[in-house]
Amino acid sequence: MMSTLLLLSLTILSFAIIGCMYRLLKGPSISDRIAALDTIGVLLLSMIAIICMLLKTYAYFDIILVIGILTFIGTTAFARYIERGVVIESGDDERNR
Amino acid sequence: MKKLWAIVKLLILFIKELFISSYAVMLQIVRPRLQIRPGIFALKTELKSDWEITLLSCLICLTPGTLTINVSRDSRTLYIHAMDIEDANELSLQIKGTFERAIMEVTRP
Amino acid sequence: MKAEMMSGIGEIIIGLIVLAGALISAISAFGLVRLPDVYLRSHAATKSATLGVLFILAGAFLYFAFYLDHISAKLLLGIVFVFITAPVAGHLNGRAAYISGVPLWERSVQDDWAVVLKKNKD
C-alpha cells in the first residue's frame, strides 16, 4: 500500500519536472531559466528521498545534501553573472556598480 | 529564558505564516482566471543591524505572497514584490506588526 | 495482530504525507509554467516548492525513525538547508532579473523601486 503511494508520488514529481523543463527550454529571459533550474534541483532532491524510502536504504542521504548545495551555488553564481557580468568580483567593484 | 520563549514564538509564527501563504499562492495558481495585481512597494524598516535585516527579508520571502527584491544601500528600506497588492500601506503595516515586533523581541532585550 | 495494524496505518499516513508533498510540488511547477512574469514565477518556485520538500523530507524522516530505527541527522540538515537557501536564491534571482531589465507584467499596479532608481540617475 505504501509503496503504491510512493510510486504515485514519484510519477507526479516526474510530471512536475517535465513542466519545469518546458519553462527551462522556452523561458523568455535568463532569470526564468534559472528559477526553473532551481526548482528542478529541489524536485530531484525530493525524488531521491522517496527512492530512499522505496529501497529502504540510507545510503543516498549524502546525495540529498550534495544536490541541495549544488543547486544553491549554481543559482547564486548564475544570478551574480547576469547581474554584474562577472561571477567572482575583483577588489575595485565599488566603482563600476 | 525570556529570549528562548521569544525565539519559539517567532518560529511558531513563521511556520503558521508559511502554511497560510503557500495555501494562498497555490489557490491563485490553480484558479482558472488570474485575478492578481502584482507590484513593488517600499517598506521602511526600523531594524538596524545586518543580522536583523537578513532575518526579516528571509521571513518575508517565505510568507504571504511577498518577495524581497532589493535592500537599499543604507539598509533602511526594503523593496518588496507582492503578488496581490490590495493596499500597500495596509500590507506594510501588517508586516511591521507581526515580523518586526517578533524579531525585535528576539534581538533586543 | 494489533501492532501489525498500527504499523500498517502508520505506513499509510506517511505515504499520504509524501503524496501531499508531491502534489504541492506539482502545483508549484504548474505555476512556474502558467504565471506571466519572472517575479510571479519565483513566488511559486520559492514558496510552494519549499513546503513540498518539507513534507517529503519529513515523511522520509518519520519513516526511517519509526520503521528502520535510524534517526537521520542528514535529513534534518537537508530540511534546514533548503529552508535557508530557498529565500536567498529567490531574492538574488529577482534582483538580478530586475537589474538586467526584465519588465514587470503589464497589469502590475505599482513600482516604487523604479521611481527611486530614476531619481538616483538624475
mmCIF file of C-alpha atoms in Angstrom:
data_model
loop_
_atom_site.group_PDB
_atom_site.id
_atom_site.type_symbol
_atom_site.label_atom_id
_atom_site.label_comp_id
_atom_site.label_asym_id
_atom_site.label_seq_id
_atom_site.Cartn_x
_atom_site.Cartn_y
_atom_site.Cartn_z
ATOM 1 C CA MET A 1 0.000 0.000 0.000
ATOM 2 C CA MET A 2 2.702 2.413 0.991
ATOM 3 C CA SER A 3 4.882 1.591 -1.995
ATOM 4 C CA THR A 4 1.906 2.312 -4.263
ATOM 5 C CA LEU A 5 1.567 5.772 -2.724
ATOM 6 C CA LEU A 6 5.298 6.352 -3.054
ATOM 7 C CA LEU A 7 5.307 5.298 -6.702
ATOM 8 C CA LEU A 8 2.370 7.610 -7.343
ATOM 9 C CA SER A 9 4.304 10.482 -5.756
ATOM 10 C CA LEU A 10 7.321 9.674 -7.935
ATOM 11 C CA THR A 11 5.139 9.842 -11.038
ATOM 12 C CA ILE A 12 3.650 13.195 -10.007
ATOM 13 C CA LEU A 13 7.122 14.590 -9.355
ATOM 14 C CA SER A 14 8.286 13.416 -12.780
ATOM 15 C CA PHE A 15 5.457 15.334 -14.419
ATOM 16 C CA ALA A 16 6.385 18.385 -12.343
ATOM 17 C CA ILE A 17 9.939 18.125 -13.701
ATOM 18 C CA ILE A 18 8.540 17.978 -17.242
ATOM 19 C CA GLY A 19 6.692 21.237 -16.548
ATOM 20 C CA CYS A 20 9.906 22.833 -15.319
ATOM 21 C CA MET A 21 11.718 21.576 -18.427
ATOM 22 C CA TYR A 22 9.166 23.417 -20.571
ATOM 23 C CA ARG A 23 9.951 26.659 -18.750
ATOM 24 C CA LEU A 24 13.672 25.902 -18.939
ATOM 25 C CA LEU A 25 13.592 25.470 -22.707
ATOM 26 C CA LYS A 26 11.140 28.222 -23.570
ATOM 27 C CA GLY A 27 11.584 30.886 -20.864
ATOM 28 C CA PRO A 28 11.817 34.368 -22.372
ATOM 29 C CA SER A 29 14.596 35.619 -20.088
ATOM 30 C CA ILE A 30 17.586 34.009 -18.417
ATOM 31 C CA SER A 31 16.065 34.517 -14.974
ATOM 32 C CA ASP A 32 13.175 32.268 -15.933
ATOM 33 C CA ARG A 33 15.584 29.518 -16.803
ATOM 34 C CA ILE A 34 17.447 29.968 -13.533
ATOM 35 C CA ALA A 35 14.241 29.726 -11.496
ATOM 36 C CA ALA A 36 13.305 26.582 -13.437
ATOM 37 C CA LEU A 37 16.726 25.018 -12.803
ATOM 38 C CA ASP A 38 16.417 25.787 -9.100
ATOM 39 C CA THR A 39 13.023 24.125 -8.945
ATOM 40 C CA ILE A 40 14.308 21.098 -10.860
ATOM 41 C CA GLY A 41 17.084 20.692 -8.292
ATOM 42 C CA VAL A 42 14.630 20.829 -5.417
ATOM 43 C CA LEU A 43 12.321 18.316 -7.093
ATOM 44 C CA LEU A 44 15.225 15.920 -7.769
ATOM 45 C CA LEU A 45 16.145 16.148 -4.107
ATOM 46 C CA SER A 46 12.696 15.067 -3.032
ATOM 47 C CA MET A 47 12.643 12.289 -5.632
ATOM 48 C CA ILE A 48 15.827 10.873 -4.161
ATOM 49 C CA ALA A 49 14.287 10.975 -0.673
ATOM 50 C CA ILE A 50 11.343 8.947 -1.973
ATOM 51 C CA ILE A 51 13.660 6.448 -3.688
ATOM 52 C CA CYS A 52 15.488 6.027 -0.378
ATOM 53 C CA MET A 53 12.186 5.103 1.259
ATOM 54 C CA LEU A 54 11.297 2.688 -1.540
ATOM 55 C CA LEU A 55 14.608 0.846 -1.382
ATOM 56 C CA LYS A 56 14.738 1.023 2.449
ATOM 57 C CA THR A 57 18.308 2.246 2.389
ATOM 58 C CA TYR A 58 20.015 5.280 3.829
ATOM 59 C CA ALA A 59 22.984 5.210 1.504
ATOM 60 C CA TYR A 60 21.651 8.048 -0.619
ATOM 61 C CA PHE A 61 21.179 10.690 2.084
ATOM 62 C CA ASP A 62 24.501 12.268 1.189
ATOM 63 C CA ILE A 63 23.245 12.832 -2.342
ATOM 64 C CA ILE A 64 20.301 14.847 -0.966
ATOM 65 C CA LEU A 65 22.679 17.248 0.773
ATOM 66 C CA VAL A 66 25.022 17.480 -2.199
ATOM 67 C CA ILE A 67 22.224 18.264 -4.663
ATOM 68 C CA GLY A 68 20.847 20.905 -2.298
ATOM 69 C CA ILE A 69 24.217 22.616 -2.002
ATOM 70 C CA LEU A 70 24.982 22.417 -5.724
ATOM 71 C CA THR A 71 21.587 23.852 -6.666
ATOM 72 C CA PHE A 72 22.043 26.791 -4.336
ATOM 73 C CA ILE A 73 25.557 27.552 -5.505
ATOM 74 C CA GLY A 74 24.549 27.255 -9.146
ATOM 75 C CA THR A 75 21.620 29.648 -8.685
ATOM 76 C CA THR A 76 23.778 32.164 -6.841
ATOM 77 C CA ALA A 77 26.527 32.067 -9.441
ATOM 78 C CA PHE A 78 24.120 32.477 -12.345
ATOM 79 C CA ALA A 79 22.280 35.334 -10.641
ATOM 80 C CA ARG A 80 25.508 37.194 -9.953
ATOM 81 C CA TYR A 81 26.597 36.597 -13.517
ATOM 82 C CA ILE A 82 23.545 38.124 -15.153
ATOM 83 C CA GLU A 83 23.515 40.963 -12.631
ATOM 84 C CA ARG A 84 27.110 42.131 -12.893
ATOM 85 C CA GLY A 85 28.627 40.207 -15.779
ATOM 86 C CA VAL A 86 31.162 38.508 -13.531
ATOM 87 C CA VAL A 87 30.948 35.616 -11.098
ATOM 88 C CA ILE A 88 33.829 36.495 -8.795
ATOM 89 C CA GLU A 89 34.368 40.194 -8.242
ATOM 90 C CA SER A 90 37.727 41.893 -8.141
ATOM 91 C CA GLY A 91 38.567 44.366 -5.404
ATOM 92 C CA ASP A 92 37.555 47.594 -7.128
ATOM 93 C CA ASP A 93 33.899 46.811 -7.643
ATOM 94 C CA GLU A 94 32.612 49.897 -5.805
ATOM 95 C CA ARG A 95 33.491 51.941 -8.861
ATOM 96 C CA ASN A 96 31.585 50.029 -11.516
ATOM 97 C CA ARG A 97 28.468 49.156 -9.583
ATOM 98 C CA MET B 1 14.830 32.255 29.392
ATOM 99 C CA LYS B 2 12.569 35.008 28.130
ATOM 100 C CA LYS B 3 14.651 35.153 24.970
ATOM 101 C CA LEU B 4 14.169 31.443 24.356
ATOM 102 C CA TRP B 5 10.418 31.915 24.586
ATOM 103 C CA ALA B 6 10.657 34.759 22.072
ATOM 104 C CA ILE B 7 12.571 32.525 19.647
ATOM 105 C CA VAL B 8 9.972 29.780 19.966
ATOM 106 C CA LYS B 9 7.214 32.322 19.348
ATOM 107 C CA LEU B 10 8.996 33.582 16.230
ATOM 108 C CA LEU B 11 9.328 30.024 14.910
ATOM 109 C CA ILE B 12 5.662 29.237 15.512
ATOM 110 C CA LEU B 13 4.609 32.476 13.820
ATOM 111 C CA PHE B 14 6.873 31.671 10.887
ATOM 112 C CA ILE B 15 5.514 28.154 10.359
ATOM 113 C CA LYS B 16 1.929 29.396 10.612
ATOM 114 C CA GLU B 17 2.562 32.121 8.042
ATOM 115 C CA LEU B 18 4.375 29.647 5.758
ATOM 116 C CA PHE B 19 1.350 27.376 5.621
ATOM 117 C CA ILE B 20 -1.119 30.237 5.109
ATOM 118 C CA SER B 21 0.955 31.836 2.362
ATOM 119 C CA SER B 22 1.589 28.599 0.492
ATOM 120 C CA TYR B 23 -2.118 27.875 0.580
ATOM 121 C CA ALA B 24 -2.907 31.347 -0.784
ATOM 122 C CA VAL B 25 -0.309 31.076 -3.561
ATOM 123 C CA MET B 26 -1.489 27.618 -4.594
ATOM 124 C CA LEU B 27 -5.076 28.854 -4.689
ATOM 125 C CA GLN B 28 -4.032 31.663 -7.017
ATOM 126 C CA ILE B 29 -2.162 29.230 -9.265
ATOM 127 C CA VAL B 30 -4.962 26.731 -9.780
ATOM 128 C CA ARG B 31 -7.666 29.386 -10.196
ATOM 129 C CA PRO B 32 -8.728 29.367 -13.861
ATOM 130 C CA ARG B 33 -8.608 33.154 -14.290
ATOM 131 C CA LEU B 34 -5.740 35.141 -12.845
ATOM 132 C CA GLN B 35 -7.149 37.846 -10.626
ATOM 133 C CA ILE B 36 -3.958 39.255 -9.192
ATOM 134 C CA ARG B 37 -2.469 42.724 -9.205
ATOM 135 C CA PRO B 38 1.258 42.412 -8.570
ATOM 136 C CA GLY B 39 3.530 45.330 -7.792
ATOM 137 C CA ILE B 40 6.613 46.515 -5.939
ATOM 138 C CA PHE B 41 6.246 48.578 -2.801
ATOM 139 C CA ALA B 42 8.756 50.126 -0.418
ATOM 140 C CA LEU B 43 8.850 49.171 3.241
ATOM 141 C CA LYS B 44 10.616 51.434 5.704
ATOM 142 C CA THR B 45 12.062 49.278 8.426
ATOM 143 C CA GLU B 46 13.137 50.233 11.920
ATOM 144 C CA LEU B 47 15.549 47.348 12.290
ATOM 145 C CA LYS B 48 19.171 48.395 12.190
ATOM 146 C CA SER B 49 21.764 45.636 12.298
ATOM 147 C CA ASP B 50 22.550 43.441 9.291
ATOM 148 C CA TRP B 51 21.547 40.327 11.153
ATOM 149 C CA GLU B 52 18.038 41.561 11.850
ATOM 150 C CA ILE B 53 17.508 42.737 8.287
ATOM 151 C CA THR B 54 18.686 39.421 6.859
ATOM 152 C CA LEU B 55 16.256 37.591 9.103
ATOM 153 C CA LEU B 56 13.401 39.915 8.164
ATOM 154 C CA SER B 57 13.993 39.584 4.435
ATOM 155 C CA CYS B 58 14.250 35.792 4.662
ATOM 156 C CA LEU B 59 10.972 35.673 6.574
ATOM 157 C CA ILE B 60 9.308 37.999 4.068
ATOM 158 C CA CYS B 61 10.491 35.829 1.196
ATOM 159 C CA LEU B 62 8.757 32.785 2.625
ATOM 160 C CA THR B 63 5.450 34.400 3.570
ATOM 161 C CA PRO B 64 2.180 35.769 2.185
ATOM 162 C CA GLY B 65 2.784 36.333 -1.497
ATOM 163 C CA THR B 66 5.751 38.630 -0.961
ATOM 164 C CA LEU B 67 9.347 38.504 -2.147
ATOM 165 C CA THR B 68 12.180 40.858 -1.252
ATOM 166 C CA ILE B 69 13.641 42.299 -4.436
ATOM 167 C CA ASN B 70 16.167 44.755 -3.068
ATOM 168 C CA VAL B 71 17.534 46.347 0.071
ATOM 169 C CA SER B 72 18.549 49.993 -0.275
ATOM 170 C CA ARG B 73 22.164 50.971 0.303
ATOM 171 C CA ASP B 74 21.629 52.488 3.742
ATOM 172 C CA SER B 75 19.583 49.388 4.645
ATOM 173 C CA ARG B 76 16.586 51.378 5.818
ATOM 174 C CA THR B 77 14.195 50.477 3.014
ATOM 175 C CA LEU B 78 13.189 47.096 1.659
ATOM 176 C CA TYR B 79 11.646 46.832 -1.792
ATOM 177 C CA ILE B 80 9.121 44.031 -1.809
ATOM 178 C CA HIS B 81 7.349 42.448 -4.735
ATOM 179 C CA ALA B 82 3.861 41.459 -3.657
ATOM 180 C CA MET B 83 1.697 39.035 -5.532
ATOM 181 C CA ASP B 84 -1.547 40.821 -4.764
ATOM 182 C CA ILE B 85 -1.389 44.414 -3.597
ATOM 183 C CA GLU B 86 -4.692 45.351 -2.073
ATOM 184 C CA ASP B 87 -3.297 48.307 -0.267
ATOM 185 C CA ALA B 88 0.437 48.824 0.135
ATOM 186 C CA ASN B 89 0.083 50.707 3.401
ATOM 187 C CA GLU B 90 -2.019 48.014 4.948
ATOM 188 C CA LEU B 91 0.386 45.276 3.830
ATOM 189 C CA SER B 92 3.429 47.072 5.210
ATOM 190 C CA LEU B 93 1.632 47.743 8.487
ATOM 191 C CA GLN B 94 0.837 44.045 8.704
ATOM 192 C CA ILE B 95 4.484 43.060 8.168
ATOM 193 C CA LYS B 96 5.600 45.641 10.712
ATOM 194 C CA GLY B 97 3.052 44.434 13.234
ATOM 195 C CA THR B 98 3.934 40.750 13.026
ATOM 196 C CA PHE B 99 7.503 40.127 11.938
ATOM 197 C CA GLU B 100 9.314 43.239 13.034
ATOM 198 C CA ARG B 101 7.880 43.042 16.513
ATOM 199 C CA ALA B 102 8.696 39.343 16.849
ATOM 200 C CA ILE B 103 12.268 39.883 15.631
ATOM 201 C CA MET B 104 12.718 42.825 17.979
ATOM 202 C CA GLU B 105 11.622 40.678 20.887
ATOM 203 C CA VAL B 106 14.331 38.181 19.993
ATOM 204 C CA THR B 107 17.220 40.526 19.329
ATOM 205 C CA ARG B 108 16.538 43.322 21.786
ATOM 206 C CA PRO B 109 16.320 42.599 25.493
ATOM 207 C CA MET C 1 -2.196 -8.510 15.260
ATOM 208 C CA LYS C 2 -2.888 -5.105 16.711
ATOM 209 C CA ALA C 3 0.713 -3.979 16.328
ATOM 210 C CA GLU C 4 0.614 -5.067 12.710
ATOM 211 C CA MET C 5 -2.470 -2.979 12.063
ATOM 212 C CA MET C 6 -0.905 0.026 13.785
ATOM 213 C CA SER C 7 2.206 -0.196 11.649
ATOM 214 C CA GLY C 8 0.064 -0.543 8.538
ATOM 215 C CA ILE C 9 -1.856 2.627 9.415
ATOM 216 C CA GLY C 10 1.403 4.435 10.143
ATOM 217 C CA GLU C 11 2.757 3.478 6.741
ATOM 218 C CA ILE C 12 -0.346 4.770 5.040
ATOM 219 C CA ILE C 13 -0.144 8.066 6.944
ATOM 220 C CA ILE C 14 3.483 8.528 5.916
ATOM 221 C CA GLY C 15 2.564 7.682 2.336
ATOM 222 C CA LEU C 16 -0.163 10.310 2.406
ATOM 223 C CA ILE C 17 2.249 12.932 3.779
ATOM 224 C CA VAL C 18 4.661 12.186 0.921
ATOM 225 C CA LEU C 19 1.824 12.289 -1.596
ATOM 226 C CA ALA C 20 0.724 15.699 -0.270
ATOM 227 C CA GLY C 21 4.282 16.978 -0.666
ATOM 228 C CA ALA C 22 4.415 15.684 -4.239
ATOM 229 C CA LEU C 23 1.102 17.357 -5.077
ATOM 230 C CA ILE C 24 2.280 20.683 -3.638
ATOM 231 C CA SER C 25 5.478 20.456 -5.697
ATOM 232 C CA ALA C 26 3.463 19.636 -8.820
ATOM 233 C CA ILE C 27 1.207 22.656 -8.266
ATOM 234 C CA SER C 28 4.240 24.892 -7.870
ATOM 235 C CA ALA C 29 5.716 23.539 -11.121
ATOM 236 C CA PHE C 30 2.383 24.184 -12.795
ATOM 237 C CA GLY C 31 2.574 27.758 -11.503
ATOM 238 C CA LEU C 32 6.052 28.016 -12.991
ATOM 239 C CA VAL C 33 4.549 27.181 -16.371
ATOM 240 C CA ARG C 34 1.462 29.315 -16.080
ATOM 241 C CA LEU C 35 2.189 32.616 -14.335
ATOM 242 C CA PRO C 36 3.001 35.583 -16.573
ATOM 243 C CA ASP C 37 6.319 37.090 -15.424
ATOM 244 C CA VAL C 38 9.585 36.227 -13.680
ATOM 245 C CA TYR C 39 8.723 37.690 -10.303
ATOM 246 C CA LEU C 40 5.401 35.892 -10.018
ATOM 247 C CA ARG C 41 7.075 32.680 -11.131
ATOM 248 C CA SER C 42 9.646 32.921 -8.413
ATOM 249 C CA HIS C 43 6.821 33.303 -5.902
ATOM 250 C CA ALA C 44 5.597 29.878 -6.970
ATOM 251 C CA ALA C 45 9.084 28.390 -7.181
ATOM 252 C CA THR C 46 10.381 29.518 -3.799
ATOM 253 C CA LYS C 47 7.368 29.089 -1.556
ATOM 254 C CA SER C 48 5.379 26.085 -2.631
ATOM 255 C CA ALA C 49 8.419 24.034 -3.599
ATOM 256 C CA THR C 50 9.898 24.650 -0.162
ATOM 257 C CA LEU C 51 6.725 23.449 1.515
ATOM 258 C CA GLY C 52 6.656 20.372 -0.736
ATOM 259 C CA VAL C 53 10.225 19.452 0.145
ATOM 260 C CA LEU C 54 9.431 19.987 3.814
ATOM 261 C CA PHE C 55 6.568 17.481 3.599
ATOM 262 C CA ILE C 56 8.536 14.853 1.665
ATOM 263 C CA LEU C 57 11.670 15.004 3.788
ATOM 264 C CA ALA C 58 9.606 14.997 6.986
ATOM 265 C CA GLY C 59 7.814 11.883 5.745
ATOM 266 C CA ALA C 60 11.137 10.220 4.982
ATOM 267 C CA PHE C 61 12.461 11.193 8.418
ATOM 268 C CA LEU C 62 9.411 9.714 10.170
ATOM 269 C CA TYR C 63 9.644 6.530 8.113
ATOM 270 C CA PHE C 64 13.309 5.958 8.880
ATOM 271 C CA ALA C 65 12.824 6.867 12.537
ATOM 272 C CA PHE C 66 9.895 4.530 13.205
ATOM 273 C CA TYR C 67 10.398 1.609 10.847
ATOM 274 C CA LEU C 68 14.133 1.253 10.313
ATOM 275 C CA ASP C 69 15.262 2.657 13.703
ATOM 276 C CA HIS C 70 17.611 5.134 12.142
ATOM 277 C CA ILE C 71 17.341 8.732 13.339
ATOM 278 C CA SER C 72 18.908 10.593 10.470
ATOM 279 C CA ALA C 73 20.558 13.936 11.159
ATOM 280 C CA LYS C 74 21.281 14.303 7.458
ATOM 281 C CA LEU C 75 17.606 14.587 6.558
ATOM 282 C CA LEU C 76 17.015 17.242 9.217
ATOM 283 C CA LEU C 77 20.086 19.068 7.920
ATOM 284 C CA GLY C 78 18.634 18.849 4.413
ATOM 285 C CA ILE C 79 15.338 20.417 5.573
ATOM 286 C CA VAL C 80 17.143 23.260 7.349
ATOM 287 C CA PHE C 81 19.391 23.815 4.360
ATOM 288 C CA VAL C 82 16.549 24.042 1.868
ATOM 289 C CA PHE C 83 14.759 26.438 4.199
ATOM 290 C CA ILE C 84 17.745 28.736 4.493
ATOM 291 C CA THR C 85 18.739 28.737 0.843
ATOM 292 C CA ALA C 86 15.371 28.926 -0.963
ATOM 293 C CA PRO C 87 14.537 32.542 0.021
ATOM 294 C CA VAL C 88 18.107 33.683 -0.618
ATOM 295 C CA ALA C 89 18.067 32.157 -4.092
ATOM 296 C CA GLY C 90 14.666 33.704 -4.831
ATOM 297 C CA HIS C 91 15.827 37.127 -3.699
ATOM 298 C CA LEU C 92 19.050 37.003 -5.721
ATOM 299 C CA ASN C 93 17.236 35.806 -8.808
ATOM 300 C CA GLY C 94 14.580 38.503 -8.541
ATOM 301 C CA ARG C 95 17.116 41.275 -8.057
ATOM 302 C CA ALA C 96 19.240 40.051 -10.934
ATOM 303 C CA ALA C 97 16.164 39.949 -13.159
ATOM 304 C CA TYR C 98 15.206 43.492 -12.194
ATOM 305 C CA ILE C 99 18.693 44.900 -12.713
ATOM 306 C CA SER C 100 19.148 43.162 -16.052
ATOM 307 C CA GLY C 101 15.917 44.817 -17.184
ATOM 308 C CA VAL C 102 13.226 42.158 -17.257
ATOM 309 C CA PRO C 103 9.926 44.092 -17.376
ATOM 310 C CA LEU C 104 7.130 43.622 -14.882
ATOM 311 C CA TRP C 105 3.853 42.137 -16.031
ATOM 312 C CA GLU C 106 1.762 44.777 -17.803
ATOM 313 C CA ARG C 107 -1.034 44.543 -15.249
ATOM 314 C CA SER C 108 1.249 45.392 -12.327
ATOM 315 C CA VAL C 109 -0.116 48.302 -10.354
ATOM 316 C CA GLN C 110 2.829 49.851 -8.567
ATOM 317 C CA ASP C 111 6.610 50.106 -8.789
ATOM 318 C CA ASP C 112 8.304 52.065 -6.021
ATOM 319 C CA TRP C 113 11.818 50.972 -6.831
ATOM 320 C CA ALA C 114 11.744 52.325 -10.392
ATOM 321 C CA VAL C 115 10.905 55.781 -9.002
ATOM 322 C CA VAL C 116 13.921 55.679 -6.694
ATOM 323 C CA LEU C 117 16.226 54.378 -9.422
ATOM 324 C CA LYS C 118 15.174 57.206 -11.738
ATOM 325 C CA LYS C 119 15.747 59.785 -9.010
ATOM 326 C CA ASN C 120 19.240 58.439 -8.379
ATOM 327 C CA LYS C 121 20.086 58.622 -12.047
ATOM 328 C CA ASP C 122 19.152 62.299 -12.392
#
